[in-house]
JSON list of C-alpha atoms in Angstrom, two decimals:
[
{"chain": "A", "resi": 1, "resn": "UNK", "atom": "CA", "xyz": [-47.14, 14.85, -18.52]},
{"chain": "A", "resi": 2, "resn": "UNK", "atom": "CA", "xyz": [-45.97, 16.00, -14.98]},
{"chain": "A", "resi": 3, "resn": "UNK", "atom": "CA", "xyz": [-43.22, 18.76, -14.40]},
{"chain": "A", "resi": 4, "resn": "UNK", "atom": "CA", "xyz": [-40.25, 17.80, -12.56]},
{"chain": "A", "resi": 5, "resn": "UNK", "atom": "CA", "xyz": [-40.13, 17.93, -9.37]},
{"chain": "A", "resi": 6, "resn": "UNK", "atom": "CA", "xyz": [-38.76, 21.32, -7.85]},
{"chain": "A", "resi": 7, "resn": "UNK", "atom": "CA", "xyz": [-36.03, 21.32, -4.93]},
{"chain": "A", "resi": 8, "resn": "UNK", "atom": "CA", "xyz": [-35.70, 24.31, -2.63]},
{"chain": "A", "resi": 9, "resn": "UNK", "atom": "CA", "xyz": [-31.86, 24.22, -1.05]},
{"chain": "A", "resi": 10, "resn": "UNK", "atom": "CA", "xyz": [-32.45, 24.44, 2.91]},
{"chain": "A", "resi": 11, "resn": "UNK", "atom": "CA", "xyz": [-29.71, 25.34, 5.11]},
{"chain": "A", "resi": 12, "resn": "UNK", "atom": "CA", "xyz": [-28.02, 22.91, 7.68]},
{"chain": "A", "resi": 13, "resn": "UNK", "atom": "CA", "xyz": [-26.23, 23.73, 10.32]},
{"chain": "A", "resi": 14, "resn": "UNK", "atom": "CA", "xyz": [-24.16, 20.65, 9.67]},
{"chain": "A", "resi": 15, "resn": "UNK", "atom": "CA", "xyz": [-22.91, 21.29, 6.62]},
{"chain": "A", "resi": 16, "resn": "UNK", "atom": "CA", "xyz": [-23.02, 25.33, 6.35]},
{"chain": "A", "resi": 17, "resn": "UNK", "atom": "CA", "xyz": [-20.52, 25.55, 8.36]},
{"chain": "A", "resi": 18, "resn": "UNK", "atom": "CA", "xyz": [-19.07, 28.92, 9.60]},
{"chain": "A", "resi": 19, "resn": "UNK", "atom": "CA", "xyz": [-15.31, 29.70, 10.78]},
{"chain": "A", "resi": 20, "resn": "UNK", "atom": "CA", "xyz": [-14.94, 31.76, 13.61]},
{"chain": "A", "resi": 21, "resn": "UNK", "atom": "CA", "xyz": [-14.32, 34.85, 11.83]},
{"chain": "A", "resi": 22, "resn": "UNK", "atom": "CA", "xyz": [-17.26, 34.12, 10.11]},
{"chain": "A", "resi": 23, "resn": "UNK", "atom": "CA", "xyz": [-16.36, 33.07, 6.77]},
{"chain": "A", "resi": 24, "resn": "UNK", "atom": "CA", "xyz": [-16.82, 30.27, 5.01]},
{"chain": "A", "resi": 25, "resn": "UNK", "atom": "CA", "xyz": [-14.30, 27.30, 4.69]},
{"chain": "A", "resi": 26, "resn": "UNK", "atom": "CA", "xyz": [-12.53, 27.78, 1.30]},
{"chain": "A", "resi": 27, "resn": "UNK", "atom": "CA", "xyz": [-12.80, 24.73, -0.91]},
{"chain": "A", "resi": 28, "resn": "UNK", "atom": "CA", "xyz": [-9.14, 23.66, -0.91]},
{"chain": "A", "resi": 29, "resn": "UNK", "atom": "CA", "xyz": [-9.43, 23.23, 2.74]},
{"chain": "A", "resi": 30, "resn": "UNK", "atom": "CA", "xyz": [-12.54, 21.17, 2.77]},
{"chain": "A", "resi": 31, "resn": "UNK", "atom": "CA", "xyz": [-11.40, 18.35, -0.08]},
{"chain": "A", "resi": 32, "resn": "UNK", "atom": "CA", "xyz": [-10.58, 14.75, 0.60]},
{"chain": "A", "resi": 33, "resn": "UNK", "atom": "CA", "xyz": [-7.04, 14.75, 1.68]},
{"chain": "A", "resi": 34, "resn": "UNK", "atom": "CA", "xyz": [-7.23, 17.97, 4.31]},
{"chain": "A", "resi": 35, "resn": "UNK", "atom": "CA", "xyz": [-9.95, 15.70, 5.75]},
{"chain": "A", "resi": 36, "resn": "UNK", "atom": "CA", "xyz": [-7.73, 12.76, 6.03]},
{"chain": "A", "resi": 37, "resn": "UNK", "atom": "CA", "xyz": [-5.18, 14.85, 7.61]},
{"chain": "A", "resi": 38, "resn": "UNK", "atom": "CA", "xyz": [-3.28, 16.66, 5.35]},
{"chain": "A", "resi": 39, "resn": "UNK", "atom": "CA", "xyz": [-3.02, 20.26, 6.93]},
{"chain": "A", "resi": 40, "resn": "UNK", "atom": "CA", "xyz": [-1.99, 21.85, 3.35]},
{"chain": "A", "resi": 41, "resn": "UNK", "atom": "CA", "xyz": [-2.47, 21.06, -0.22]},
{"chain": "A", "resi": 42, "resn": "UNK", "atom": "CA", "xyz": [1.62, 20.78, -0.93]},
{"chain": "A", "resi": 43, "resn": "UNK", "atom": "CA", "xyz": [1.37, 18.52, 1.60]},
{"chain": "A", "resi": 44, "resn": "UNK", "atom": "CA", "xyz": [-1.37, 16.64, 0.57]},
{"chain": "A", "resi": 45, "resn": "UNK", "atom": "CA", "xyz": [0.27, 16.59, -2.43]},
{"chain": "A", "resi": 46, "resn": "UNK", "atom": "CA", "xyz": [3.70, 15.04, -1.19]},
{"chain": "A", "resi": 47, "resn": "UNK", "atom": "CA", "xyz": [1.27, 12.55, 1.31]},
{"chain": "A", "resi": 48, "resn": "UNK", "atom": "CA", "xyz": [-0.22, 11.08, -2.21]},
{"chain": "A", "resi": 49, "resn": "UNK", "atom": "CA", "xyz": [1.48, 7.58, -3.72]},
{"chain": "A", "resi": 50, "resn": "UNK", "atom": "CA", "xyz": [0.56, 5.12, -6.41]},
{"chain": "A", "resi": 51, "resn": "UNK", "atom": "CA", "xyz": [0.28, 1.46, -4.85]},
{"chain": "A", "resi": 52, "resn": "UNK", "atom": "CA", "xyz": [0.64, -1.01, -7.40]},
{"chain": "A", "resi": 53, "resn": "UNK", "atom": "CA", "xyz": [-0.51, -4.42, -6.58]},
{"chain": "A", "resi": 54, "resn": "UNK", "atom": "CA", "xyz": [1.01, -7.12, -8.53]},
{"chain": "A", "resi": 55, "resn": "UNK", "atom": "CA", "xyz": [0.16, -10.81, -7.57]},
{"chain": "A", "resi": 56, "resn": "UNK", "atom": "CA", "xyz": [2.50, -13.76, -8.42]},
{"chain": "A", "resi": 57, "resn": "UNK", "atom": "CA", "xyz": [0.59, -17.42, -8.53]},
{"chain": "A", "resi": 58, "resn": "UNK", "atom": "CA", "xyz": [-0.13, -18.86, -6.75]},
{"chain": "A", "resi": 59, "resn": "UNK", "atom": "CA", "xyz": [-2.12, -15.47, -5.18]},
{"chain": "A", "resi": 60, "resn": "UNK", "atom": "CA", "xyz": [-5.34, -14.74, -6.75]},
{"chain": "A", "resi": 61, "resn": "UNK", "atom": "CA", "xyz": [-6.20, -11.85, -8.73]},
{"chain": "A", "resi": 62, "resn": "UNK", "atom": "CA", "xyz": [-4.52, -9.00, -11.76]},
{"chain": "A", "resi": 63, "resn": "UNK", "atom": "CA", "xyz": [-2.27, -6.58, -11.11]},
{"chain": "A", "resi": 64, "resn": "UNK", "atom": "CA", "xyz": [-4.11, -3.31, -10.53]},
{"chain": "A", "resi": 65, "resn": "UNK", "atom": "CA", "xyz": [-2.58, 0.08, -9.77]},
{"chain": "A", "resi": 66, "resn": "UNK", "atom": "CA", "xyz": [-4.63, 2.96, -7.23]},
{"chain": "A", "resi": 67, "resn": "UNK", "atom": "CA", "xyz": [-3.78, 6.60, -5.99]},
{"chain": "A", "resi": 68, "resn": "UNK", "atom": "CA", "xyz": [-4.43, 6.66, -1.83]},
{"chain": "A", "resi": 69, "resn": "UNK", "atom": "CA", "xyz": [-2.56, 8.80, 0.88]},
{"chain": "A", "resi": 70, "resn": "UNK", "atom": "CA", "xyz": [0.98, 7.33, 2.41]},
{"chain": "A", "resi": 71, "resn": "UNK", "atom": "CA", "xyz": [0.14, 5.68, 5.92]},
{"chain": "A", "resi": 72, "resn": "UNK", "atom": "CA", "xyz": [2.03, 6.99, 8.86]},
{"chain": "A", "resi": 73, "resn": "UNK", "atom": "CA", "xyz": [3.45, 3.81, 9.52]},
{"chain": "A", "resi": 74, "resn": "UNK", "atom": "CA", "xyz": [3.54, 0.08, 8.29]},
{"chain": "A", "resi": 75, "resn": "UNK", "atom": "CA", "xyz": [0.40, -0.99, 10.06]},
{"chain": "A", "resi": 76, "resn": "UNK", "atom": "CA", "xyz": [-1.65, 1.86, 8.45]},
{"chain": "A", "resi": 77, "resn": "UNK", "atom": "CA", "xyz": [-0.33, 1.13, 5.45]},
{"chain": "A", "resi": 78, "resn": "UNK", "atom": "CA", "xyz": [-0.91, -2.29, 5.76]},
{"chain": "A", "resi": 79, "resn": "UNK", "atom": "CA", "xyz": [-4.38, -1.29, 6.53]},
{"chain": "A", "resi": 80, "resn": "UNK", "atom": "CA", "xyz": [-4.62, 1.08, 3.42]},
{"chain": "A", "resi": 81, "resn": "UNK", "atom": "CA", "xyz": [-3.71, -1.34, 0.98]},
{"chain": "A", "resi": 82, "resn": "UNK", "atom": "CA", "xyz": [-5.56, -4.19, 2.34]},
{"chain": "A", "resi": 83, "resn": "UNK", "atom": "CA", "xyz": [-8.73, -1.87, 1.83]},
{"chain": "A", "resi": 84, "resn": "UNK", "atom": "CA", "xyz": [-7.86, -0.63, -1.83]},
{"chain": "A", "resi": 85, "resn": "UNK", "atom": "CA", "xyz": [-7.04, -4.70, -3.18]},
{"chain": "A", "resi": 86, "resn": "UNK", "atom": "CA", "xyz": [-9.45, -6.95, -1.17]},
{"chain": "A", "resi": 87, "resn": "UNK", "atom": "CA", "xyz": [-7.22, -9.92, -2.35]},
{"chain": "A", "resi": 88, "resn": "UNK", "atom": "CA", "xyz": [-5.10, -9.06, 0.36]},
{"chain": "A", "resi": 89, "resn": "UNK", "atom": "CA", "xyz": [-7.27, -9.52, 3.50]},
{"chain": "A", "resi": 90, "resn": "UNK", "atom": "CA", "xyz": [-6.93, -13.13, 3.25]},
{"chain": "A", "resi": 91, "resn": "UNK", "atom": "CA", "xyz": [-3.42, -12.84, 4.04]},
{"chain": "A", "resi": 92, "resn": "UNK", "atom": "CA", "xyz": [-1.93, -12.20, 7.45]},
{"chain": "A", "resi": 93, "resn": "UNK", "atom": "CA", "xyz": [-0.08, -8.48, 8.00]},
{"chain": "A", "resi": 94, "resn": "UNK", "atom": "CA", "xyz": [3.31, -10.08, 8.21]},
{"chain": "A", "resi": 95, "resn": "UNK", "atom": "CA", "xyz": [2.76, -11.90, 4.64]},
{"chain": "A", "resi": 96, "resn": "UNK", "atom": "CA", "xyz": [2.15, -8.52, 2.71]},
{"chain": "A", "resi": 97, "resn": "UNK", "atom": "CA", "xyz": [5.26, -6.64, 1.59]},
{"chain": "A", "resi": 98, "resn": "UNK", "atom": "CA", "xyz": [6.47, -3.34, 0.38]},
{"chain": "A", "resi": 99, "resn": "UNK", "atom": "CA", "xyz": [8.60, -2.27, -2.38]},
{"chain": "A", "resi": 100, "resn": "UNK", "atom": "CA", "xyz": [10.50, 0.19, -3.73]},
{"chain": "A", "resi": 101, "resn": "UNK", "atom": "CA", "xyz": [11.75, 1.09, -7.35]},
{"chain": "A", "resi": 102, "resn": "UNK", "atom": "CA", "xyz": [15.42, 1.58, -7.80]},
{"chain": "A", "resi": 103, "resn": "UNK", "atom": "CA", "xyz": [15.56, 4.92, -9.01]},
{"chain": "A", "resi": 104, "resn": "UNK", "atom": "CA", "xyz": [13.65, 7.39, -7.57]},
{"chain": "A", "resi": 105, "resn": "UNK", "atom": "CA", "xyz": [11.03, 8.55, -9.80]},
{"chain": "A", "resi": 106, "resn": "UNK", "atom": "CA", "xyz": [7.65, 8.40, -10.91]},
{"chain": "A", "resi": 107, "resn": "UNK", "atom": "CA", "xyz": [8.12, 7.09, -13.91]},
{"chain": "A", "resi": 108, "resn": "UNK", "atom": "CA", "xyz": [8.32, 3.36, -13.42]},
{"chain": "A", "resi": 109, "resn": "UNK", "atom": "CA", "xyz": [8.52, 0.49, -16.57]},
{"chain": "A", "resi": 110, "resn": "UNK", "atom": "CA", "xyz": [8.51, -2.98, -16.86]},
{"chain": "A", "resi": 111, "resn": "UNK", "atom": "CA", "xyz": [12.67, -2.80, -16.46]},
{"chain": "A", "resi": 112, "resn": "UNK", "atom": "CA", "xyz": [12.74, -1.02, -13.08]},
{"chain": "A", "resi": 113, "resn": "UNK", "atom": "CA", "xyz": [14.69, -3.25, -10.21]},
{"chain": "A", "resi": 114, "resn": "UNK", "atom": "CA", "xyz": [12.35, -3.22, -7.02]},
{"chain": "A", "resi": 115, "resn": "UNK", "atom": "CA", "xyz": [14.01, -3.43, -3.27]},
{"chain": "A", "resi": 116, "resn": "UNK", "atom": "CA", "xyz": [12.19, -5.00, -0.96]},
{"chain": "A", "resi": 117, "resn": "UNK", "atom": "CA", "xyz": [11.49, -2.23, 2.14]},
{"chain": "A", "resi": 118, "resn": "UNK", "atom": "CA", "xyz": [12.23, -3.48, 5.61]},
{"chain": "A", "resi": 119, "resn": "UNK", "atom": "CA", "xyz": [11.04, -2.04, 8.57]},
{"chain": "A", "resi": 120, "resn": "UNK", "atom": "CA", "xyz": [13.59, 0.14, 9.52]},
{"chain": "A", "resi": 121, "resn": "UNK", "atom": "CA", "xyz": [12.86, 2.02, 6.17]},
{"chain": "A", "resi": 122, "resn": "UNK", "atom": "CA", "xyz": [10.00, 3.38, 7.24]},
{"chain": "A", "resi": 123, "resn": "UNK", "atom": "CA", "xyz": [10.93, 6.00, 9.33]},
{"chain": "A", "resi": 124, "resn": "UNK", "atom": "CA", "xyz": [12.85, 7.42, 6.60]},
{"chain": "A", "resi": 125, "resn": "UNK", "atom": "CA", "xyz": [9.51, 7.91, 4.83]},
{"chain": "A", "resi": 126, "resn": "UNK", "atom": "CA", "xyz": [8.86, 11.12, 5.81]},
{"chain": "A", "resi": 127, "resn": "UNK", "atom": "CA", "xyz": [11.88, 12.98, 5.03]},
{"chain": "A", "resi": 128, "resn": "UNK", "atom": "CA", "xyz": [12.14, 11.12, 1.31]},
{"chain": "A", "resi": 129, "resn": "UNK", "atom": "CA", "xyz": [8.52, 9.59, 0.61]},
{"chain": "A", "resi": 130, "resn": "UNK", "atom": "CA", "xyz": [8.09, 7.23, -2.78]},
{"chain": "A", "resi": 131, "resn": "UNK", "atom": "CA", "xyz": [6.18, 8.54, -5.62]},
{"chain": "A", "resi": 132, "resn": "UNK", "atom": "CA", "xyz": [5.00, 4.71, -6.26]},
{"chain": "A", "resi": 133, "resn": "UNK", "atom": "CA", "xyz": [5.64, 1.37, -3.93]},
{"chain": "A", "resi": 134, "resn": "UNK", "atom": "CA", "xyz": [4.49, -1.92, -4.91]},
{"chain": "A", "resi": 135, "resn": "UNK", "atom": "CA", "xyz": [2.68, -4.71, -2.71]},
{"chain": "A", "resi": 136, "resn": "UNK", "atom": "CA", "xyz": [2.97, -7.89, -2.64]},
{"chain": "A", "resi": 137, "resn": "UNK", "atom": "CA", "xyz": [2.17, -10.82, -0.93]},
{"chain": "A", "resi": 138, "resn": "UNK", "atom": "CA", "xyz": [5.69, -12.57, 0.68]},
{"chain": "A", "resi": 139, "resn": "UNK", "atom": "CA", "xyz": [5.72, -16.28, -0.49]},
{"chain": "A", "resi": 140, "resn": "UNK", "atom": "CA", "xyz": [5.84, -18.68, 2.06]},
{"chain": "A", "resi": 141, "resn": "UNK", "atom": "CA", "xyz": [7.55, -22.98, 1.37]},
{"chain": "A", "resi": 142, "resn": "UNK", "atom": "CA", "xyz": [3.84, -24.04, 0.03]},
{"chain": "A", "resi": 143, "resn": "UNK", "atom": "CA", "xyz": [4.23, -21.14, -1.94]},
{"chain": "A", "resi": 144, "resn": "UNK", "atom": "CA", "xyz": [7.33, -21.71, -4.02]},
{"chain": "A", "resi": 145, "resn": "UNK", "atom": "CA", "xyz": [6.47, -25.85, -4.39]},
{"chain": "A", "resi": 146, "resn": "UNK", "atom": "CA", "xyz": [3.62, -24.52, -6.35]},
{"chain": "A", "resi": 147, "resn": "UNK", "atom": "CA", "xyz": [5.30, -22.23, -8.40]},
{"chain": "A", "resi": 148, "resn": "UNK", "atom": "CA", "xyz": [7.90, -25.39, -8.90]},
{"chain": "A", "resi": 149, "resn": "UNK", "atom": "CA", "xyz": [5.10, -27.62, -9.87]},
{"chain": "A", "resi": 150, "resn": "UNK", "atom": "CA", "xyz": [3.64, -24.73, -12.09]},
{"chain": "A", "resi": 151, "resn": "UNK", "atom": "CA", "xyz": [6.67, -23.94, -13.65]},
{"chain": "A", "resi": 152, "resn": "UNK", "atom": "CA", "xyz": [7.38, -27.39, -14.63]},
{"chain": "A", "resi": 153, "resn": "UNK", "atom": "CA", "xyz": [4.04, -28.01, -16.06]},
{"chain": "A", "resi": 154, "resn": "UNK", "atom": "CA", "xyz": [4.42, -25.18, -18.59]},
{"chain": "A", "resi": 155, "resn": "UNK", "atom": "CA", "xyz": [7.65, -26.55, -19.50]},
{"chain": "A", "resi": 156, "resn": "UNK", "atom": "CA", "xyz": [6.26, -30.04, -20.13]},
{"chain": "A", "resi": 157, "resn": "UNK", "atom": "CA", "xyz": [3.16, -28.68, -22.02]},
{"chain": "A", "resi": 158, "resn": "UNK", "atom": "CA", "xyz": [5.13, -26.19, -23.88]},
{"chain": "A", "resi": 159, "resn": "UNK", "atom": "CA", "xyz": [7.69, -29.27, -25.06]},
{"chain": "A", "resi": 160, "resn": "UNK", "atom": "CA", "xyz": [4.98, -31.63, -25.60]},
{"chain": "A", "resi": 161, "resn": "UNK", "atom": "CA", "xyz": [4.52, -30.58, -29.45]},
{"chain": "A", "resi": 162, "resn": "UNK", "atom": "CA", "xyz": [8.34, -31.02, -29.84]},
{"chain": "A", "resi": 163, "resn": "UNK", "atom": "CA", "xyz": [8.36, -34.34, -28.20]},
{"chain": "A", "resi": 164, "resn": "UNK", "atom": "CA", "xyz": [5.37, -35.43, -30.20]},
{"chain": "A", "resi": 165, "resn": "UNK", "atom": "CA", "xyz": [7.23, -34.09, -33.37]},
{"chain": "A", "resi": 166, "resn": "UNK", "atom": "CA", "xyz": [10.37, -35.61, -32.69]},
{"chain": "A", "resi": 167, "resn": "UNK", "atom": "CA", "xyz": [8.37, -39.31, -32.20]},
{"chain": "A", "resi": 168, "resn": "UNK", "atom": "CA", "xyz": [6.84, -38.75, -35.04]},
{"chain": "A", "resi": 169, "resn": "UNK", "atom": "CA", "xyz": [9.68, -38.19, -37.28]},
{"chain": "A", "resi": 170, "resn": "UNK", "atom": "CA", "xyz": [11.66, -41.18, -35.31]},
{"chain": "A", "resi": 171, "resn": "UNK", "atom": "CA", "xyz": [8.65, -43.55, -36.21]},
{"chain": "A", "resi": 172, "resn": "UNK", "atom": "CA", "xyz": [8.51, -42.33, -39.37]},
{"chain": "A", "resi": 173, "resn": "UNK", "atom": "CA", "xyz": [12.91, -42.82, -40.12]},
{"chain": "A", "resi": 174, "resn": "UNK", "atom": "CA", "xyz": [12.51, -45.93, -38.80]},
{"chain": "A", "resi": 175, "resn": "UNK", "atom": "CA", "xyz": [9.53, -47.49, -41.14]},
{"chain": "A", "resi": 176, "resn": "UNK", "atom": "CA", "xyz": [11.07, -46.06, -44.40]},
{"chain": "A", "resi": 177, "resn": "UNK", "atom": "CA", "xyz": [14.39, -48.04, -43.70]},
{"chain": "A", "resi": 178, "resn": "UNK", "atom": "CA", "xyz": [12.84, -51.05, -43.06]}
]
C-alpha cells in the first residue's frame, strides 16, 4: 500500500495578499459579505434578509426560504432573487413582486398579514430595511381563470362522495317504498 500523497503549501501572490502597512487582511474583512460590498460586519449584518419564495398555482415549484444580501434597488433585487429560486426567470421583472410582513419583526408565522411593496418603498429601505420579504410572482387574467377552474374542480371532487351518497340513499328511499 502507497502513502498519501504529501502537499507542500506554496505562496501566491494572489492570494497572500499584503496591506500596505504590511499586515495581513484580518478574516472578518475578507468573508463573503465585505466582498459583496459590505464595508463593516454591523453592516453586513443589517444588509442580510430572508427571501421567502412562496408560489401560488398556477406557478411551478414549493415554497423555499434563503438568506442573501438586500439589493440596492428593485432591479438588483429582482436580479438576486431570480438567481436564488430559478422558477422565477421564466417570468418577466415586472411580474415578480415584493412583500412585506405587517409587523416588523423577524419572527414571521403562518398568521402574519403581508403588504404588497410598491416602488416608492424602496427608497425607504435603507433607513428601515426588512428582516424577511416575500416574492412572488403577480398573477396576471390567465392566471386567476386557472385558479377559478382549479378551485372549482376541488370543490366538485371534494362533493362528489356527498353527491354519490346522497343518490344513493335517494335510490335506495325510493325502492323500499315501492
Amino acid at each position: 500500500m502507497s502513502d498519501l500523497p504529501r502537499y507542500e503549501l506554496v505562496p501566491s501572490h494572489d492570494v497572500d495578499t499584503k496591506q500596505a502597512n504590511g499586515a495581513r487582511p484580518s478574516d472578518e474583512e475578507s468573508g463573503w459579505l465585505s466582498q459583496a460590498g459590505a464595508s463593516s460586519s454591523s453592516t453586513a449584518a443589517s444588509s442580510r434578509i430572508c427571501y421567502s419564495f412562496k408560489p401560488e398555482y398556477p406557478v411551478p415549484g414549493k415554497e423555499e426560504d434563503v438568506v442573501g444580501l438586500r439589493g440596492a434597488n428593485k432591479q438588483h433585487t429582482i436580479a438576486i432573487v431570480k438567481r436564488a429560486f430559478p422558477t422565477l426567470q421564466q417570468y418577466a421583472d415586472d411580474r415578480i413582486e415584493f412583500l412585506l410582513p405587517s409587523a416588523d419583526s423577524e419572527a414571521v408565522n403562518k398568521d402574519t398579514k403581508w403588504f404588497r411593496m410598491l416602488d416608492e418603498a424602496w427608497a425607504g429601505l435603507d433607513s428601515h430595511p426588512p428582516a424577511v420579504m416575500r416574492v412572488q410572482v403577480a398573477a396576471d387574467a390567465a392566471d386567476l381563470v386557472k385558479r377559478a377552474r382549479r378551485g372549482r374542480r376541488i370543490l366538485l371532487f371534494a362533493l362528489s362522495p356527498l353527491i354519490v351518497y346522497i343518490l344513493v340513499i335517494a335510490i335506495f328511499v325510493f325502492l323500499s317504498s315501492t
